[in-house]
């Protein structure tokens, strides 16, 4: 079971973007998947919509810490049985072994931030059987990453996800699955990853609760810049 996830958000300059994407998909990711314990990889191109961003700004609180990188154009995900796979060797140790080409290509990323997560809860949706290849996450992926505004709200947040949000997702059309995550490294302590069959289906069928408990849960979160991100998996192709 893939309980470990390494997530990296970043931006790319327009100049050289296609060259980078070809290299990442054809060279870097196939090579990375040969590392012991790596089970899958997914590269997501996030969408930017002015109306959606304005809505997020109205209802969500985002960190104002300038030390938290703000890249959100792309999301790179790796899955493993446990998060220790991504700590032995660690990202820094892997970077120490890069060759000149890797340093040049991966150095094109801007605003890069990463978290290594441990999954503590998941649901499989109606479309769980459509995961492909293998157990790779679905074609549309939304990830919220955040901290809690007060320690005393930790238990309620976990209870709300377990009792309200996650059970509802089992009933939503187009849902492949969802995972609650906690980090072992990185700025965000918590994350939620939604998998859907398509962006269109997610936008049409993913609904939030109108109850006070849900509103309070949302108010207790301090999101990473741009969180939640939403995008389409561009590798492996859907």
mmCIF file of C-alpha atoms in Angstrom:
data_model
loop_
_atom_site.group_PDB
_atom_site.id
_atom_site.type_symbol
_atom_site.label_atom_id
_atom_site.label_comp_id
_atom_site.label_asym_id
_atom_site.label_seq_id
_atom_site.Cartn_x
_atom_site.Cartn_y
_atom_site.Cartn_z
ATOM 1 C CA UNK A 1 0.000 0.000 0.000
ATOM 2 C CA UNK A 2 1.242 3.477 -0.896
ATOM 3 C CA UNK A 3 1.142 5.295 2.463
ATOM 4 C CA UNK A 4 4.088 7.612 1.743
ATOM 5 C CA UNK A 5 3.837 10.616 -0.606
ATOM 6 C CA UNK A 6 6.500 13.118 -1.591
ATOM 7 C CA UNK A 7 4.883 16.268 -2.986
ATOM 8 C CA UNK A 8 6.690 19.166 -4.677
ATOM 9 C CA UNK A 9 4.982 22.343 -5.897
ATOM 10 C CA UNK A 10 6.864 24.689 -8.233
ATOM 11 C CA UNK A 11 6.676 27.132 -11.139
ATOM 12 C CA UNK A 12 8.410 27.121 -14.520
ATOM 13 C CA UNK A 13 9.464 30.008 -16.756
ATOM 14 C CA UNK A 14 7.882 30.036 -20.200
ATOM 15 C CA UNK A 15 11.315 29.982 -21.821
ATOM 16 C CA UNK A 16 12.500 26.373 -22.010
ATOM 17 C CA UNK A 17 9.364 24.925 -20.424
ATOM 18 C CA UNK A 18 8.688 22.359 -23.160
ATOM 19 C CA UNK A 19 12.297 21.193 -23.113
ATOM 20 C CA UNK A 20 12.114 20.711 -19.347
ATOM 21 C CA UNK A 21 8.812 18.808 -19.529
ATOM 22 C CA UNK A 22 10.110 16.450 -22.213
ATOM 23 C CA UNK A 23 13.231 15.729 -20.173
ATOM 24 C CA UNK A 24 11.271 15.258 -16.934
ATOM 25 C CA UNK A 25 8.763 12.854 -18.469
ATOM 26 C CA UNK A 26 11.090 10.920 -20.736
ATOM 27 C CA UNK A 27 14.290 10.819 -18.676
ATOM 28 C CA UNK A 28 14.003 11.927 -15.063
ATOM 29 C CA UNK A 29 10.782 10.260 -13.916
ATOM 30 C CA UNK A 30 11.470 6.842 -15.471
ATOM 31 C CA UNK A 31 14.902 6.966 -13.818
ATOM 32 C CA UNK A 32 13.431 8.008 -10.452
ATOM 33 C CA UNK A 33 10.980 5.109 -10.527
ATOM 34 C CA UNK A 34 13.912 2.698 -10.548
ATOM 35 C CA UNK A 35 14.856 3.791 -7.016
ATOM 36 C CA UNK A 36 14.097 1.129 -4.391
ATOM 37 C CA UNK A 37 10.634 1.507 -2.926
ATOM 38 C CA UNK A 38 9.226 4.050 -5.410
ATOM 39 C CA UNK A 39 5.805 2.751 -6.491
ATOM 40 C CA UNK A 40 4.458 5.492 -8.758
ATOM 41 C CA UNK A 41 4.976 9.040 -9.948
ATOM 42 C CA UNK A 42 2.472 11.638 -11.127
ATOM 43 C CA UNK A 43 3.151 15.042 -12.642
ATOM 44 C CA UNK A 44 0.272 17.516 -12.467
ATOM 45 C CA UNK A 45 -0.127 20.785 -14.350
ATOM 46 C CA UNK A 46 -2.233 23.019 -12.142
ATOM 47 C CA UNK A 47 -4.928 25.280 -13.523
ATOM 48 C CA UNK A 48 -5.264 28.962 -12.717
ATOM 49 C CA UNK A 49 -8.691 30.521 -12.820
ATOM 50 C CA UNK A 50 -9.246 34.110 -11.695
ATOM 51 C CA UNK A 51 -12.719 33.419 -10.324
ATOM 52 C CA UNK A 52 -11.532 30.376 -8.370
ATOM 53 C CA UNK A 53 -8.561 32.268 -6.926
ATOM 54 C CA UNK A 54 -10.806 35.133 -5.833
ATOM 55 C CA UNK A 55 -13.171 32.662 -4.163
ATOM 56 C CA UNK A 56 -10.282 31.033 -2.279
ATOM 57 C CA UNK A 57 -9.098 34.430 -1.096
ATOM 58 C CA UNK A 58 -12.530 35.226 0.290
ATOM 59 C CA UNK A 59 -13.080 32.036 2.282
ATOM 60 C CA UNK A 60 -9.597 30.731 3.138
ATOM 61 C CA UNK A 61 -6.692 32.004 5.197
ATOM 62 C CA UNK A 62 -3.239 31.686 3.615
ATOM 63 C CA UNK A 63 0.097 32.089 5.328
ATOM 64 C CA UNK A 64 1.791 35.442 5.025
ATOM 65 C CA UNK A 65 5.199 33.988 5.842
ATOM 66 C CA UNK A 66 7.583 35.146 3.079
ATOM 67 C CA UNK A 67 9.811 32.173 3.859
ATOM 68 C CA UNK A 68 7.248 29.726 2.438
ATOM 69 C CA UNK A 69 7.889 29.339 -1.311
ATOM 70 C CA UNK A 70 4.821 30.125 -3.416
ATOM 71 C CA UNK A 71 5.246 28.016 -6.570
ATOM 72 C CA UNK A 72 1.984 26.428 -7.746
ATOM 73 C CA UNK A 73 2.229 25.919 -11.495
ATOM 74 C CA UNK A 74 3.061 22.222 -11.210
ATOM 75 C CA UNK A 75 2.818 19.463 -8.638
ATOM 76 C CA UNK A 76 5.140 16.465 -8.719
ATOM 77 C CA UNK A 77 4.099 13.442 -6.661
ATOM 78 C CA UNK A 78 5.865 10.206 -5.791
ATOM 79 C CA UNK A 79 4.272 7.327 -3.913
ATOM 80 C CA UNK A 80 5.893 4.671 -1.723
ATOM 81 C CA UNK A 81 4.853 2.164 0.893
ATOM 82 C CA UNK A 82 6.164 4.419 3.669
ATOM 83 C CA UNK A 83 7.555 7.990 3.839
ATOM 84 C CA UNK A 84 10.939 6.674 4.989
ATOM 85 C CA UNK A 85 11.545 5.717 1.349
ATOM 86 C CA UNK A 86 11.878 9.452 0.607
ATOM 87 C CA UNK A 87 14.197 10.070 3.546
ATOM 88 C CA UNK A 88 16.706 7.300 2.847
ATOM 89 C CA UNK A 89 18.112 8.859 0.755
ATOM 90 C CA UNK A 90 16.624 12.272 1.512
ATOM 91 C CA UNK A 91 15.837 14.873 -1.169
ATOM 92 C CA UNK A 92 19.026 16.755 -0.236
ATOM 93 C CA UNK A 93 21.106 13.592 -0.534
ATOM 94 C CA UNK A 94 19.579 12.851 -3.931
ATOM 95 C CA UNK A 95 20.386 16.382 -5.058
ATOM 96 C CA UNK A 96 24.002 15.825 -4.025
ATOM 97 C CA UNK A 97 24.218 13.028 -6.599
ATOM 98 C CA UNK A 98 22.767 14.977 -9.532
ATOM 99 C CA UNK A 99 24.773 15.259 -12.693
ATOM 100 C CA UNK A 100 25.184 18.476 -14.669
ATOM 101 C CA UNK A 101 22.036 17.897 -16.738
ATOM 102 C CA UNK A 102 19.864 17.254 -13.678
ATOM 103 C CA UNK A 103 21.234 20.320 -11.914
ATOM 104 C CA UNK A 104 20.525 22.488 -14.923
ATOM 105 C CA UNK A 105 17.033 21.131 -15.611
ATOM 106 C CA UNK A 106 15.796 20.941 -12.022
ATOM 107 C CA UNK A 107 17.372 24.336 -11.348
ATOM 108 C CA UNK A 108 14.791 25.851 -13.684
ATOM 109 C CA UNK A 109 12.099 25.371 -11.062
ATOM 110 C CA UNK A 110 11.031 28.468 -9.181
ATOM 111 C CA UNK A 111 9.182 28.876 -5.888
ATOM 112 C CA UNK A 112 9.770 25.227 -5.079
ATOM 113 C CA UNK A 113 8.439 23.764 -1.831
ATOM 114 C CA UNK A 114 8.170 20.127 -0.787
ATOM 115 C CA UNK A 115 6.579 17.965 1.856
ATOM 116 C CA UNK A 116 7.031 14.302 2.648
ATOM 117 C CA UNK A 117 3.681 13.004 3.867
ATOM 118 C CA UNK A 118 2.307 9.953 5.654
ATOM 119 C CA UNK A 119 -1.241 8.908 4.832
ATOM 120 C CA UNK A 120 -3.375 8.407 7.934
ATOM 121 C CA UNK A 121 -6.781 7.925 6.324
ATOM 122 C CA UNK A 122 -8.169 7.255 2.867
ATOM 123 C CA UNK A 123 -11.388 6.501 1.104
ATOM 124 C CA UNK A 124 -11.891 4.860 -2.254
ATOM 125 C CA UNK A 125 -14.571 6.474 -4.383
ATOM 126 C CA UNK A 126 -16.900 5.003 -7.001
ATOM 127 C CA UNK A 127 -14.132 5.290 -9.600
ATOM 128 C CA UNK A 128 -11.277 3.720 -7.590
ATOM 129 C CA UNK A 129 -10.962 0.883 -10.106
ATOM 130 C CA UNK A 130 -10.010 3.377 -12.835
ATOM 131 C CA UNK A 131 -6.589 4.153 -11.312
ATOM 132 C CA UNK A 132 -4.037 3.504 -14.021
ATOM 133 C CA UNK A 133 -1.273 2.683 -14.575
ATOM 134 C CA UNK A 134 -1.261 0.539 -11.470
ATOM 135 C CA UNK A 135 -2.060 2.546 -8.346
ATOM 136 C CA UNK A 136 -1.121 5.924 -9.847
ATOM 137 C CA UNK A 137 -3.536 8.665 -8.677
ATOM 138 C CA UNK A 138 -6.411 9.703 -10.918
ATOM 139 C CA UNK A 139 -6.360 12.120 -13.878
ATOM 140 C CA UNK A 140 -7.501 15.172 -11.851
ATOM 141 C CA UNK A 141 -5.863 15.982 -8.523
ATOM 142 C CA UNK A 142 -6.634 18.657 -5.947
ATOM 143 C CA UNK A 143 -4.338 19.057 -2.945
ATOM 144 C CA UNK A 144 -4.894 21.334 0.021
ATOM 145 C CA UNK A 145 -1.888 21.770 2.332
ATOM 146 C CA UNK A 146 -2.143 23.665 5.584
ATOM 147 C CA UNK A 147 -1.414 24.111 9.262
ATOM 148 C CA UNK A 148 -3.906 24.513 12.097
ATOM 149 C CA UNK A 149 -4.464 27.907 13.728
ATOM 150 C CA UNK A 150 -4.474 26.551 17.298
ATOM 151 C CA UNK A 151 -3.331 23.295 18.878
ATOM 152 C CA UNK A 152 -6.704 22.753 20.559
ATOM 153 C CA UNK A 153 -8.346 22.506 17.113
ATOM 154 C CA UNK A 154 -6.274 19.504 16.004
ATOM 155 C CA UNK A 155 -8.630 16.807 17.285
ATOM 156 C CA UNK A 156 -11.719 18.456 15.857
ATOM 157 C CA UNK A 157 -10.110 18.807 12.427
ATOM 158 C CA UNK A 158 -9.270 15.103 12.318
ATOM 159 C CA UNK A 159 -12.715 14.151 13.613
ATOM 160 C CA UNK A 160 -14.435 16.365 11.047
ATOM 161 C CA UNK A 161 -12.559 14.727 8.192
ATOM 162 C CA UNK A 162 -13.241 11.228 9.547
ATOM 163 C CA UNK A 163 -16.913 11.797 10.369
ATOM 164 C CA UNK A 164 -18.082 14.310 7.760
ATOM 165 C CA UNK A 165 -15.888 15.030 4.734
ATOM 166 C CA UNK A 166 -14.397 11.618 3.950
ATOM 167 C CA UNK A 167 -17.671 9.623 4.186
ATOM 168 C CA UNK A 168 -19.387 12.127 1.873
ATOM 169 C CA UNK A 169 -16.690 11.714 -0.752
ATOM 170 C CA UNK A 170 -17.575 8.026 -1.102
ATOM 171 C CA UNK A 171 -20.917 9.103 -2.537
ATOM 172 C CA UNK A 172 -19.700 11.716 -5.033
ATOM 173 C CA UNK A 173 -19.839 10.861 -8.721
ATOM 174 C CA UNK A 174 -16.451 10.818 -10.414
ATOM 175 C CA UNK A 175 -14.446 10.477 -7.202
ATOM 176 C CA UNK A 176 -11.495 8.104 -7.487
ATOM 177 C CA UNK A 177 -10.428 8.561 -3.873
ATOM 178 C CA UNK A 178 -9.161 10.895 -1.178
ATOM 179 C CA UNK A 179 -6.303 10.788 1.310
ATOM 180 C CA UNK A 180 -5.687 12.583 4.595
ATOM 181 C CA UNK A 181 -1.979 13.249 5.020
ATOM 182 C CA UNK A 182 0.327 14.426 7.786
ATOM 183 C CA UNK A 183 3.883 15.528 7.103
ATOM 184 C CA UNK A 184 7.188 14.247 8.374
ATOM 185 C CA UNK A 185 8.990 17.129 6.648
ATOM 186 C CA UNK A 186 7.953 20.419 5.075
ATOM 187 C CA UNK A 187 6.010 23.527 6.095
ATOM 188 C CA UNK A 188 2.494 22.101 6.038
ATOM 189 C CA UNK A 189 1.592 19.660 8.800
ATOM 190 C CA UNK A 190 -1.635 18.512 7.115
ATOM 191 C CA UNK A 191 -2.850 17.868 3.587
ATOM 192 C CA UNK A 192 -5.868 16.473 1.808
ATOM 193 C CA UNK A 193 -5.528 14.963 -1.662
ATOM 194 C CA UNK A 194 -8.587 14.414 -3.833
ATOM 195 C CA UNK A 195 -8.435 12.221 -6.949
ATOM 196 C CA UNK A 196 -11.084 12.550 -9.651
ATOM 197 C CA UNK A 197 -11.733 11.143 -13.105
ATOM 198 C CA UNK A 198 -11.535 14.621 -14.686
ATOM 199 C CA UNK A 199 -11.405 18.314 -13.868
ATOM 200 C CA UNK A 200 -14.880 18.742 -15.302
ATOM 201 C CA UNK A 201 -16.304 16.005 -13.078
ATOM 202 C CA UNK A 202 -14.596 17.398 -9.984
ATOM 203 C CA UNK A 203 -15.907 20.902 -10.603
ATOM 204 C CA UNK A 204 -19.414 19.550 -11.203
ATOM 205 C CA UNK A 205 -19.675 16.946 -8.444
ATOM 206 C CA UNK A 206 -17.383 17.972 -5.586
ATOM 207 C CA UNK A 207 -19.489 19.888 -3.096
ATOM 208 C CA UNK A 208 -18.674 21.209 0.352
ATOM 209 C CA UNK A 209 -20.890 20.940 3.381
ATOM 210 C CA UNK A 210 -23.010 23.893 4.533
ATOM 211 C CA UNK A 211 -23.083 22.868 8.202
ATOM 212 C CA UNK A 212 -21.479 25.008 10.903
ATOM 213 C CA UNK A 213 -18.993 22.267 11.776
ATOM 214 C CA UNK A 214 -17.576 22.380 8.264
ATOM 215 C CA UNK A 215 -17.386 26.165 8.255
ATOM 216 C CA UNK A 216 -15.499 26.076 11.550
ATOM 217 C CA UNK A 217 -13.076 23.465 10.219
ATOM 218 C CA UNK A 218 -12.262 25.624 7.198
ATOM 219 C CA UNK A 219 -11.747 28.683 9.406
ATOM 220 C CA UNK A 220 -9.225 26.797 11.560
ATOM 221 C CA UNK A 221 -6.786 26.273 8.670
ATOM 222 C CA UNK A 222 -3.811 28.332 7.527
ATOM 223 C CA UNK A 223 -3.082 27.264 3.953
ATOM 224 C CA UNK A 224 0.158 27.170 2.006
ATOM 225 C CA UNK A 225 0.368 29.794 -0.773
ATOM 226 C CA UNK A 226 -2.246 29.074 -3.434
ATOM 227 C CA UNK A 227 -3.662 26.055 -1.604
ATOM 228 C CA UNK A 228 -5.642 24.107 -2.597
ATOM 229 C CA UNK A 229 -4.070 23.502 -5.988
ATOM 230 C CA UNK A 230 -6.074 21.802 -8.720
ATOM 231 C CA UNK A 231 -4.766 20.302 -11.917
ATOM 232 C CA UNK A 232 -4.630 17.571 -14.520
ATOM 233 C CA UNK A 233 -2.107 14.753 -14.509
ATOM 234 C CA UNK A 234 0.135 15.185 -17.541
ATOM 235 C CA UNK A 235 2.409 12.224 -16.721
ATOM 236 C CA UNK A 236 1.736 9.428 -17.012
ATOM 237 C CA UNK A 237 -0.846 10.543 -19.570
ATOM 238 C CA UNK A 238 -4.435 9.808 -18.601
#
